CSV table of C-alpha atoms in Angstrom, one decimal:
chain,number,residue,atom,x,y,z
A,30,MET,CA,28.8,26.8,31.9
A,31,THR,CA,25.6,28.4,33.2
A,32,ILE,CA,22.8,30.2,31.3
A,33,SER,CA,20.8,33.3,32.4
A,34,VAL,CA,17.1,33.1,31.9
A,35,SER,CA,14.6,36.0,31.7
A,36,GLY,CA,10.9,36.1,30.9
A,37,GLY,CA,8.6,33.1,30.8
A,38,ALA,CA,6.6,31.7,33.7
A,39,GLY,CA,9.2,32.9,36.3
A,40,GLY,CA,9.9,36.3,34.7
A,41,VAL,CA,9.0,39.9,35.7
A,42,GLY,CA,6.2,39.9,33.1
A,43,ALA,CA,4.6,36.9,34.7
A,44,ARG,CA,4.7,38.5,38.1
A,45,LEU,CA,3.1,41.6,36.7
A,46,GLN,CA,0.5,39.5,35.1
A,47,ASP,CA,0.0,37.8,38.5
A,48,LEU,CA,-0.5,41.3,40.0
A,49,ARG,CA,-3.2,42.1,37.6
A,50,SER,CA,-4.9,38.7,38.1
A,51,GLU,CA,-4.8,39.2,41.8
A,52,ALA,CA,-6.2,42.7,41.3
A,53,GLY,CA,-9.1,41.2,39.4
A,54,LEU,CA,-9.8,38.7,42.1
A,55,LEU,CA,-9.8,41.4,44.8
A,56,ASP,CA,-12.0,43.7,42.7
A,57,ALA,CA,-14.5,40.9,42.2
A,58,ALA,CA,-14.4,40.1,45.9
A,59,GLY,CA,-15.0,43.8,46.7
A,60,ASP,CA,-18.1,43.7,44.5
A,61,ASP,CA,-19.4,40.5,46.3
A,62,VAL,CA,-18.8,42.1,49.8
A,63,ARG,CA,-20.7,45.2,48.7
A,64,ARG,CA,-23.6,43.1,47.6
A,65,TRP,CA,-23.5,41.2,50.9
A,66,SER,CA,-23.5,44.6,52.7
A,67,GLY,CA,-26.7,45.5,50.9
A,68,SER,CA,-28.3,42.2,51.9
A,69,VAL,CA,-27.4,42.7,55.5
A,70,ALA,CA,-28.6,46.3,55.5
A,71,ALA,CA,-32.0,45.1,54.1
A,72,VAL,CA,-32.6,43.1,57.3
A,73,ALA,CA,-33.1,46.3,59.3
A,74,VAL,CA,-36.0,47.4,57.1
A,75,HIS,CA,-37.6,44.0,56.6
A,76,PRO,CA,-41.4,44.1,57.2
A,77,GLU,CA,-41.2,41.3,59.8
A,78,VAL,CA,-38.6,43.3,61.7
A,79,ALA,CA,-40.8,46.4,61.6
A,80,VAL,CA,-43.7,44.4,63.1
A,81,ALA,CA,-41.4,42.9,65.8
A,82,THR,CA,-40.6,46.5,66.9
A,83,LEU,CA,-44.0,46.7,68.5
A,84,LEU,CA,-43.5,43.5,70.5
A,85,CYS,CA,-39.8,43.7,71.5
A,86,PRO,CA,-38.3,47.1,70.7
A,87,GLY,CA,-35.1,46.4,72.7
A,88,GLU,CA,-34.2,43.3,70.8
A,89,VAL,CA,-35.0,45.0,67.4
A,90,ALA,CA,-32.8,48.0,68.4
A,91,ALA,CA,-30.0,45.6,69.1
A,92,VAL,CA,-30.4,43.9,65.7
A,93,ALA,CA,-30.4,47.3,64.0
A,94,GLY,CA,-27.2,48.2,65.8
A,95,SER,CA,-25.6,45.0,64.8
A,96,VAL,CA,-26.7,45.5,61.2
A,97,ALA,CA,-25.4,49.0,61.1
A,98,ALA,CA,-22.0,47.9,62.6
A,99,ALA,CA,-21.8,45.1,60.1
A,100,SER,CA,-22.5,47.3,57.1
A,101,LEU,CA,-21.1,50.7,58.1
A,102,GLY,CA,-18.8,50.2,61.0
A,103,ALA,CA,-15.0,50.5,61.1
A,104,ASP,CA,-14.7,46.9,60.3
A,105,GLY,CA,-17.9,46.6,58.3
A,106,LEU,CA,-18.6,45.1,55.0
A,107,LEU,CA,-18.6,48.4,53.1
A,108,VAL,CA,-15.2,49.3,54.6
A,109,LEU,CA,-13.9,45.9,53.7
A,110,SER,CA,-15.2,46.3,50.2
A,111,ALA,CA,-13.5,49.6,49.8
A,112,ARG,CA,-10.2,48.1,51.1
A,113,LEU,CA,-10.4,45.2,48.7
A,114,GLU,CA,-11.1,47.5,45.7
A,115,GLY,CA,-8.5,50.0,46.8
A,116,THR,CA,-5.8,47.3,47.0
A,117,ALA,CA,-6.9,46.2,43.5
A,118,VAL,CA,-6.3,49.7,42.2
A,119,VAL,CA,-2.9,49.9,43.9
A,120,LEU,CA,-1.8,46.5,42.3
A,121,ARG,CA,-2.9,47.5,38.9
A,122,ALA,CA,-1.2,50.9,39.2
A,123,SER,CA,2.0,49.2,40.4
A,124,ALA,CA,2.1,46.9,37.4
A,125,THR,CA,1.3,49.8,35.0
A,126,THR,CA,3.9,52.1,36.6
A,127,TYR,CA,6.6,49.4,36.3
A,128,GLU,CA,5.8,48.9,32.7
A,129,LEU,CA,5.7,52.6,32.0
A,130,VAL,CA,9.1,53.2,33.7
A,131,ASP,CA,10.6,50.2,31.9
A,132,SER,CA,9.4,51.4,28.5
A,133,THR,CA,10.4,55.0,29.2
A,134,GLN,CA,13.9,53.9,30.2
A,135,GLN,CA,14.1,51.8,27.0
A,136,ARG,CA,13.1,54.7,24.8
A,137,VAL,CA,15.6,57.0,26.6
A,138,LEU,CA,18.4,54.5,26.1
A,139,GLU,CA,17.6,54.1,22.5
A,140,ALA,CA,17.6,57.9,22.0
A,141,LEU,CA,21.0,58.1,23.8
A,142,HIS,CA,22.5,55.3,21.6
A,143,THR,CA,21.2,57.0,18.5
A,144,ALA,CA,22.6,60.4,19.6
A,145,ALA,CA,26.0,58.8,20.5
A,146,GLY,CA,26.1,57.0,17.1
A,147,PHE,CA,25.3,60.2,15.3
A,148,ALA,CA,28.0,62.1,17.1
A,149,LEU,CA,30.6,59.3,16.4
A,150,GLY,CA,29.5,59.0,12.7
A,151,SER,CA,29.7,62.8,12.3
A,152,ALA,CA,33.2,62.8,13.5
A,153,LEU,CA,34.6,59.9,11.4
A,154,PRO,CA,34.8,61.6,8.0
A,155,LEU,CA,36.3,64.7,9.6
A,156,LEU,CA,38.9,62.6,11.5
A,157,ALA,CA,39.6,60.7,8.3
A,158,ALA,CA,40.1,63.9,6.3
A,159,GLY,CA,42.2,65.4,9.1
A,160,SER,CA,44.4,62.2,9.4
A,161,THR,CA,45.0,62.3,5.7
A,162,LEU,CA,46.2,65.9,5.7
A,163,VAL,CA,48.4,65.2,8.8
A,164,ALA,CA,49.9,62.1,7.2
A,165,LEU,CA,50.6,64.1,4.0
A,166,GLY,CA,52.2,66.9,5.9
A,167,VAL,CA,54.4,64.5,7.9
A,168,GLY,CA,55.4,62.7,4.8
A,169,LEU,CA,56.4,65.9,3.0
A,170,SER,CA,58.3,67.1,6.1
A,171,ALA,CA,60.1,63.8,6.5
A,172,ALA,CA,61.0,63.8,2.8
A,173,SER,CA,62.5,67.3,3.2
A,174,THR,CA,64.3,66.4,6.4
A,175,PRO,CA,66.4,63.3,6.0
A,176,SER,CA,67.3,63.0,9.6
A,177,THR,CA,63.7,62.4,10.7
A,178,TRP,CA,63.0,59.6,8.2
A,179,PRO,CA,64.8,56.8,10.1
A,180,ALA,CA,62.9,57.7,13.2
A,181,LEU,CA,59.6,57.4,11.4
A,182,VAL,CA,60.6,54.1,9.9
A,183,LEU,CA,61.7,52.8,13.3
A,184,ALA,CA,58.3,53.9,14.9
A,185,ALA,CA,56.4,52.2,12.1
A,186,GLN,CA,58.3,48.9,12.6
A,187,ARG,CA,57.3,48.9,16.3
A,188,ILE,CA,53.6,48.8,15.3
A,189,ASP,CA,52.4,45.4,14.4
A,190,ALA,CA,49.5,46.2,12.1
A,191,ALA,CA,48.4,42.6,11.9
A,192,ARG,CA,47.7,42.6,15.6
A,193,VAL,CA,45.5,45.7,15.7
A,194,PRO,CA,42.3,44.1,14.3
A,195,GLY,CA,42.8,41.1,16.6
A,196,ALA,CA,43.3,43.2,19.6
A,197,LEU,CA,40.2,45.2,18.8
A,198,VAL,CA,38.1,42.1,18.3
A,199,GLY,CA,39.5,40.5,21.5
A,200,GLY,CA,38.6,43.7,23.4
A,201,LEU,CA,35.0,43.5,22.1
A,202,TYR,CA,34.8,39.8,23.0
A,203,ASP,CA,36.0,40.4,26.5
A,204,ASN,CA,33.7,43.5,26.9
A,205,PRO,CA,30.3,42.6,25.6
A,206,TRP,CA,28.8,45.8,26.9
A,207,LEU,CA,31.1,47.7,24.5
A,208,LEU,CA,30.0,45.4,21.7
A,209,GLU,CA,26.4,46.0,22.6
A,210,GLY,CA,26.8,49.8,22.7
A,211,LEU,CA,28.4,49.9,19.2
A,212,THR,CA,25.7,47.7,17.6
A,213,ARG,CA,22.9,49.8,19.2
A,214,ALA,CA,24.6,53.0,18.0
A,215,ALA,CA,24.8,51.7,14.4
A,216,PRO,CA,21.7,53.4,13.0
A,217,GLY,CA,22.8,56.8,14.3
A,218,LEU,CA,26.3,56.2,13.2
A,219,VAL,CA,25.3,55.6,9.6
A,220,GLN,CA,23.1,58.8,9.6
A,221,GLY,CA,25.9,60.9,11.2
A,222,SER,CA,28.5,59.7,8.7
A,223,THR,CA,26.2,60.6,5.8
A,224,TRP,CA,25.4,64.0,7.3
A,225,SER,CA,29.2,64.7,7.8
A,226,LEU,CA,30.1,63.6,4.3
A,227,GLY,CA,27.3,65.7,2.9
A,228,THR,CA,28.6,68.7,4.8
A,229,LEU,CA,32.1,68.2,3.6
A,230,LEU,CA,31.0,67.9,0.0
A,231,GLY,CA,28.3,70.6,-0.1
A,232,GLY,CA,28.4,72.7,3.0
A,233,PRO,CA,25.4,73.0,5.4
A,234,LEU,CA,23.0,72.5,2.5
A,235,GLY,CA,24.7,69.3,1.5
A,236,GLY,CA,24.5,68.1,5.1
A,237,VAL,CA,20.7,68.3,4.9
A,238,THR,CA,20.0,67.3,1.4
A,239,VAL,CA,22.4,64.4,1.0
A,240,PRO,CA,21.0,62.2,3.8
A,241,TYR,CA,17.4,63.2,2.8
A,242,VAL,CA,17.9,62.2,-0.8
A,243,LEU,CA,19.9,59.0,-0.2
A,244,SER,CA,17.3,57.7,2.3
A,245,GLY,CA,14.3,58.6,0.3
A,246,GLY,CA,13.2,61.2,2.8
A,247,ARG,CA,13.7,58.9,5.9
A,248,TRP,CA,16.8,60.5,7.4
A,249,PRO,CA,17.2,62.1,9.8
A,250,THR,CA,15.1,59.9,12.0
A,251,ALA,CA,15.1,58.3,15.5
A,252,SER,CA,13.0,55.4,14.2
A,253,TYR,CA,15.0,52.2,13.9
A,254,GLU,CA,12.8,50.9,11.0
A,255,ASP,CA,13.2,54.2,9.1
A,256,ALA,CA,16.9,54.2,9.7
A,257,VAL,CA,17.2,50.7,8.1
A,258,GLY,CA,14.7,51.6,5.4
A,259,GLY,CA,16.8,54.6,4.4
A,260,LEU,CA,19.8,52.4,4.1
A,261,ILE,CA,17.8,50.1,1.8
A,262,HIS,CA,16.8,53.1,-0.4
A,263,ALA,CA,20.4,54.3,-0.6
A,264,GLY,CA,21.6,50.9,-1.7
A,265,GLY,CA,18.7,50.7,-4.2
A,266,LEU,CA,20.1,53.7,-6.0
A,267,LEU,CA,23.1,51.5,-6.8
A,268,GLY,CA,21.1,48.4,-7.7
A,269,MET,CA,21.5,46.8,-4.3
A,270,PHE,CA,19.0,45.3,-1.8
A,271,ARG,CA,16.3,44.7,-4.3
A,272,ASP,CA,14.0,41.9,-3.0
A,273,THR,CA,12.9,40.3,-6.3
A,274,GLY,CA,12.4,36.8,-7.6
A,275,ASP,CA,9.8,34.2,-8.5
A,276,VAL,CA,7.9,32.6,-5.7
A,277,GLY,CA,8.1,28.8,-6.2
A,278,VAL,CA,9.6,25.9,-4.3
A,279,ARG,CA,10.5,22.3,-5.2
A,280,GLN,CA,11.3,19.3,-2.9
A,281,VAL,CA,14.9,18.3,-2.6
A,282,GLU,CA,15.4,14.8,-3.9
A,283,GLY,CA,17.8,12.2,-2.7
A,284,ASP,CA,19.3,11.5,0.7
A,285,PHE,CA,20.1,14.1,3.3
A,286,THR,CA,20.9,13.9,7.0
A,287,GLY,CA,18.0,15.9,8.3
A,288,HIS,CA,15.6,14.5,10.9
A,289,ALA,CA,12.8,15.7,13.1
A,290,PRO,CA,14.5,17.5,16.1
A,291,ARG,CA,13.9,15.9,19.5
A,292,SER,CA,15.4,18.8,21.5
A,293,VAL,CA,16.4,22.4,21.3
A,294,GLU,CA,20.0,21.2,20.8
A,295,ASP,CA,18.8,19.2,17.8
A,296,ILE,CA,17.2,22.3,16.2
A,297,PHE,CA,20.6,24.1,16.0
A,298,THR,CA,22.4,20.9,15.0
A,299,GLU,CA,20.0,20.8,12.1
A,300,GLN,CA,20.5,24.5,11.4
A,301,GLY,CA,24.2,23.8,10.9
A,302,SER,CA,23.3,21.2,8.3
A,303,ILE,CA,20.8,23.2,6.2
A,304,GLY,CA,22.9,26.4,6.5
A,305,GLN,CA,25.9,25.0,4.8
A,306,LEU,CA,24.9,25.8,1.3
A,307,GLU,CA,25.7,29.3,0.1
A,308,SER,CA,24.3,29.2,-3.4
A,309,TRP,CA,21.1,27.1,-2.8
A,310,GLY,CA,18.6,28.2,-0.1
A,311,GLN,CA,16.6,25.5,1.5
A,312,VAL,CA,13.9,25.2,4.2
A,313,GLN,CA,13.5,22.0,6.3
A,314,ILE,CA,10.0,20.9,7.3
A,315,SER,CA,9.5,18.0,9.8
A,316,GLU,CA,6.1,16.4,10.4
A,317,VAL,CA,5.7,15.0,13.9
A,318,ARG,CA,2.9,12.5,14.2
A,319,GLN,CA,0.9,12.5,17.4
A,320,ALA,CA,-0.7,9.5,19.1
A,321,ASP,CA,-4.2,10.7,18.2
A,322,GLY,CA,-3.3,10.6,14.5
A,323,THR,CA,-2.8,14.4,14.0
A,324,SER,CA,0.4,16.1,13.1
A,325,SER,CA,2.5,18.9,14.4
A,326,TRP,CA,5.1,20.6,12.3
A,327,ILE,CA,8.6,22.1,12.8
A,328,VAL,CA,9.6,24.6,10.1
A,329,GLN,CA,13.3,25.5,10.0
A,330,VAL,CA,14.8,28.5,8.1
A,331,PRO,CA,18.6,28.8,7.9
A,332,GLY,CA,20.7,31.8,8.6
A,333,THR,CA,22.2,34.2,6.1
A,334,GLN,CA,24.1,32.4,3.3
A,335,PRO,CA,25.3,34.8,0.5
A,336,TRP,CA,26.3,38.2,1.8
A,337,GLU,CA,26.5,40.0,-1.5
A,338,PRO,CA,24.4,43.2,-1.5
A,339,VAL,CA,22.9,42.3,-4.9
A,340,ARG,CA,20.3,39.6,-5.1
A,341,GLY,CA,21.3,36.4,-6.8
A,342,GLY,CA,19.2,33.2,-6.9
A,343,ASN,CA,19.2,32.6,-3.2
A,344,PRO,CA,16.9,34.8,-1.1
A,345,VAL,CA,18.5,33.8,2.2
A,346,ASP,CA,20.8,36.8,1.8
A,347,LEU,CA,21.8,40.3,3.0
A,348,THR,CA,18.9,41.9,1.2
A,349,THR,CA,16.4,39.8,3.2
A,350,ASN,CA,18.2,40.7,6.4
A,351,LEU,CA,17.9,44.4,5.9
A,352,ARG,CA,14.2,44.2,4.8
A,353,LEU,CA,13.3,42.1,7.8
A,354,MET,CA,14.9,44.6,10.2
A,355,ALA,CA,13.0,47.4,8.4
A,356,GLY,CA,9.8,45.6,9.2
A,357,GLU,CA,9.0,44.9,5.5
A,358,PRO,CA,7.6,41.7,4.0
A,359,THR,CA,10.2,39.6,2.2
A,360,HIS,CA,10.5,37.3,-0.8
A,361,LEU,CA,11.9,34.6,1.6
A,362,GLY,CA,8.8,34.8,3.7
A,363,ASP,CA,6.7,34.1,0.7
A,364,GLN,CA,9.0,31.2,-0.2
A,365,VAL,CA,8.6,29.7,3.3
A,366,ARG,CA,4.8,30.0,3.0
A,367,ALA,CA,4.9,28.2,-0.4
A,368,ALA,CA,7.1,25.4,1.0
A,369,MET,CA,4.7,24.9,3.9
A,370,VAL,CA,1.8,24.6,1.5
A,371,ALA,CA,3.7,22.2,-0.7
A,372,ALA,CA,4.7,20.1,2.3
A,373,GLY,CA,1.0,19.6,3.1
A,374,ILE,CA,0.7,21.5,6.4
A,375,GLY,CA,-3.0,21.7,7.0
A,376,LEU,CA,-5.2,24.7,7.9
A,377,ARG,CA,-4.7,25.4,11.6
A,378,ASP,CA,-2.1,22.7,12.1
A,379,PRO,CA,0.2,23.3,15.1
A,380,VAL,CA,3.5,24.8,13.9
A,381,LEU,CA,6.8,25.5,15.6
A,382,LEU,CA,9.0,28.0,13.6
A,383,ALA,CA,12.7,27.9,14.2
A,384,GLY,CA,15.8,29.5,12.8
A,385,HIS,CA,19.3,30.7,13.4
A,386,SER,CA,20.3,34.3,12.7
A,387,GLN,CA,18.2,35.5,9.6
A,388,GLY,CA,16.2,32.3,9.9
A,389,GLY,CA,15.1,33.3,13.4
A,390,ILE,CA,14.2,36.8,12.2
A,391,THR,CA,12.1,35.2,9.4
A,392,ALA,CA,10.4,33.0,11.9
A,393,ALA,CA,9.6,35.9,14.2
A,394,SER,CA,8.3,38.0,11.2
A,395,LEU,CA,5.9,35.2,10.2
A,396,ALA,CA,4.7,34.7,13.8
A,397,ALA,CA,4.0,38.4,14.0
A,398,ASP,CA,1.9,38.3,10.8
A,399,PRO,CA,-1.9,38.0,11.6
A,400,ALA,CA,-2.7,36.6,8.2
A,401,PHE,CA,-0.1,33.8,8.7
A,402,ARG,CA,-1.5,33.0,12.1
A,403,ASP,CA,-5.0,32.8,10.6
A,404,ARG,CA,-3.6,30.1,8.2
A,405,TYR,CA,-1.6,28.2,10.8
A,406,ASP,CA,-1.7,27.5,14.5
A,407,VAL,CA,1.7,29.0,15.4
A,408,ARG,CA,2.4,27.6,18.8
A,409,ALA,CA,6.1,28.4,19.3
A,410,VAL,CA,9.2,30.2,17.9
A,411,VAL,CA,12.8,29.1,18.6
A,412,THR,CA,15.6,31.4,17.6
A,413,GLY,CA,19.4,31.5,18.1
A,414,GLY,CA,21.5,34.6,17.5
A,415,SER,CA,18.5,36.6,16.0
A,416,PRO,CA,17.5,40.2,16.6
A,417,ILE,CA,13.8,39.8,17.1
A,418,ALA,CA,12.8,42.2,20.0
A,419,ARG,CA,10.9,44.6,17.7
A,420,PHE,CA,8.5,42.0,16.3
A,421,ASP,CA,5.0,42.2,17.7
A,422,ILE,CA,4.6,38.5,18.4
A,423,PRO,CA,1.3,37.9,20.4
A,424,GLY,CA,1.2,36.2,23.7
A,425,SER,CA,-0.4,33.1,22.2
A,426,VAL,CA,3.0,32.2,20.7
A,427,ALA,CA,5.7,30.9,23.0
A,428,VAL,CA,9.0,32.4,22.1
A,429,LEU,CA,12.4,30.9,23.1
A,430,ALA,CA,15.3,33.1,22.1
A,431,LEU,CA,18.9,32.1,22.6
A,432,GLU,CA,21.5,34.8,22.7
A,433,HIS,CA,25.3,34.9,23.4
A,434,ASP,CA,26.8,37.8,25.2
A,435,GLN,CA,29.7,37.9,22.6
A,436,ASP,CA,27.3,37.6,19.6
A,437,ALA,CA,26.7,41.0,18.0
A,438,VAL,CA,23.9,39.9,15.7
A,439,PRO,CA,21.1,39.6,18.3
A,440,MET,CA,22.0,43.1,19.6
A,441,LEU,CA,21.4,44.7,16.2
A,442,GLU,CA,17.8,45.5,17.0
A,443,GLY,CA,18.9,48.0,19.6
A,444,ARG,CA,16.4,46.8,22.2
A,445,GLU,CA,16.0,44.2,24.9
A,446,ASN,CA,13.7,41.3,24.4
A,447,PRO,CA,10.4,41.8,26.2
A,448,ASP,CA,10.0,40.1,29.6
A,449,ARG,CA,6.6,38.5,29.5
A,450,PRO,CA,5.1,35.0,30.3
A,451,SER,CA,5.1,33.9,26.7
A,452,TRP,CA,8.7,35.0,25.9
A,453,ILE,CA,11.9,33.5,27.3
A,454,THR,CA,15.3,34.8,26.6
A,455,VAL,CA,18.3,32.6,27.4
A,456,GLU,CA,21.6,34.3,27.5
A,457,ARG,CA,25.0,32.7,27.8
A,458,ASP,CA,28.5,34.2,28.5
A,459,LEU,CA,30.9,32.3,26.3
A,460,ALA,CA,33.9,33.8,28.0
A,461,ARG,CA,33.2,31.7,31.1
A,462,ALA,CA,34.2,28.1,32.0
A,463,PRO,CA,33.6,25.1,29.7
A,464,VAL,CA,30.1,23.7,29.3
A,465,GLY,CA,30.8,20.8,31.6
A,466,ASP,CA,33.5,19.6,34.0
A,467,PRO,CA,36.0,17.2,32.3
A,468,ASP,CA,35.0,13.5,32.7
A,469,PRO,CA,38.2,11.6,33.4
A,470,GLU,CA,36.6,8.4,32.0
A,471,HIS,CA,35.2,10.0,28.8
A,472,PRO,CA,37.2,13.2,28.1
A,473,GLU,CA,36.1,13.2,24.5
A,474,ALA,CA,32.5,13.8,25.5
A,475,THR,CA,33.3,17.0,27.4
A,476,GLN,CA,32.0,20.1,25.6
A,477,HIS,CA,34.1,23.2,25.7
A,478,ALA,CA,33.5,26.8,25.0
A,479,PRO,CA,33.8,27.8,21.3
A,480,PRO,CA,36.9,29.6,20.0
A,481,ARG,CA,37.3,33.1,21.4
A,482,HIS,CA,36.2,35.2,18.4
A,483,LEU,CA,33.0,36.9,17.5
A,484,GLY,CA,32.3,34.7,14.5
A,485,ALA,CA,32.3,31.5,16.6
A,486,ALA,CA,30.0,33.2,19.1
A,487,HIS,CA,27.4,33.4,16.3
A,488,GLY,CA,27.9,29.9,15.0
A,489,THR,CA,25.3,27.1,15.0
A,490,ASP,CA,27.8,24.9,16.9
A,491,ALA,CA,27.9,27.3,19.8
A,492,TYR,CA,24.1,27.6,19.8
A,493,ALA,CA,23.7,23.8,19.7
A,494,GLN,CA,25.8,23.7,22.9
A,495,THR,CA,23.5,26.4,24.5
A,496,GLY,CA,20.5,24.4,23.3
A,497,ALA,CA,21.8,21.4,25.2
A,498,LEU,CA,22.1,23.6,28.4
A,499,VAL,CA,18.5,24.6,27.8
A,500,ASP,CA,17.4,21.0,27.5
A,501,ALA,CA,19.0,20.1,30.8
A,502,SER,CA,18.0,23.3,32.6
A,503,THR,CA,16.0,23.2,35.8
A,504,ASP,CA,14.9,26.8,35.5
A,505,PRO,CA,11.1,26.9,36.0
A,506,SER,CA,10.5,29.1,33.0
A,507,VAL,CA,12.5,26.8,30.7
A,508,ARG,CA,10.9,23.7,32.1
A,509,ALA,CA,7.4,25.1,31.6
A,510,TRP,CA,8.3,26.0,28.0
A,511,LEU,CA,9.7,22.6,27.3
A,512,ASP,CA,6.7,20.8,28.8
A,513,GLU,CA,4.2,22.9,26.9
A,514,GLN,CA,6.0,22.3,23.5
A,515,ALA,CA,6.8,18.6,24.2
A,516,SER,CA,4.5,17.5,21.3
A,517,PHE,CA,6.9,18.9,18.8
A,518,PHE,CA,9.9,16.9,20.1
A,519,ARG,CA,8.4,13.3,20.0
A,520,GLY,CA,10.1,12.4,16.7
A,521,GLY,CA,8.4,10.2,14.2
A,522,GLY,CA,6.9,11.3,10.9
A,523,THR,CA,8.9,12.5,8.0
A,524,THR,CA,11.3,15.3,7.2
A,525,THR,CA,11.6,17.1,3.9
A,526,ARG,CA,13.7,19.9,2.5
A,527,TRP,CA,12.5,22.4,0.0
A,528,ASP,CA,14.6,24.6,-2.3
A,529,VAL,CA,13.6,28.2,-2.0
A,530,THR,CA,16.1,29.4,-4.6
A,531,THR,CA,14.9,31.2,-7.7
A,532,TRP,CA,16.1,28.8,-10.4
């Protein structure tokens, strides 16, 4: 099964960066040629040349003509300088234009998805109300007309209700573009539903005031962060999504199976291990000792564990998910910082942050925080199934983001990952062939695609398989990333786990 790679050393962003670098070289060369032109022109007015005019005027005139041609002629230095600098302007303008068109297209698509979601959300309460009235009318009519009742019963028997959800999920799995459209329209859909319900309950005034009050003044909005922030505020009115708890960690005692990852596949295998607990959040920290006596560190944060909307003891929960997507600092982020301090990670020590799902969002959030980067030398981020496109991660951090076409979670940010030299996105279509051709001698070693349902597409097992494909990839962007981050995968050192639960 193949993977699709965008960004990195071989991506469009790298080529645009090359254009700008080439423009800088041409610009500098144009300046040099212009200076040379001045030096050549100075020959014509040199005092010794002026004296020579009295002795050999013909030869001096020839020199003057050559100087003029070299400086001002059609193929002269000044013309060459202008051409070099003009080419530099064109290259810079081309790179800027491409980026402008790309960003404009992205904003337009976001606006269209928001508008489509709002329209769909606006219609849902009305359709639900209309369906209820129709069903009530049909029921009353059937009750008063005995001859129609058997026909209705027969029609109902022909509908296998148990198959409807499966058919819908199967359709989304086989059509990832539809899944992506629905997830990107989600912020608008929530706002549209709220507006429609407000209108049904309180007329036009209710359609305006209900969304505004529920969202704390954030709705209506086209801002993704404000849309999620409004949802957090609405839940807060009912005691949900409150990010509270004491910041404190303690080391896990006893044996566990964790070890320092030696590959991208290992990262997600470890993620499956630390993500199994639903009531006890943990962070895994691996120290990788280098030959020169220094240490590099891999910090792993698990994906969402409890999904209840009300915070319990474990901050690796739904509340943290929403607050991360709203661009807010989180209690979990503070807990990860505390665990890193307790583990002994030194000031400016090299760090690789990794996570699956919410763990990847937390990793991206920390990498985007200037204060965190001032404390630690964040070299890389590895995520699987995480919506991280909206985080402002600087070019000094090498991002490797794994995403499955059938996984809705990384689509929730409603935006494509940036294509730039420091950010690689690896996509994999799980609906295609098995990972490897069957080996007749070792059939048990053949990896196959995960089960055909959306939950499996988001699982750590599937992302570990994709990680193995990344490790074996010959793509130049992937190979460059793996080579640059090789110091993190040398093994050795110690691995510890830290409870981040509020006990």
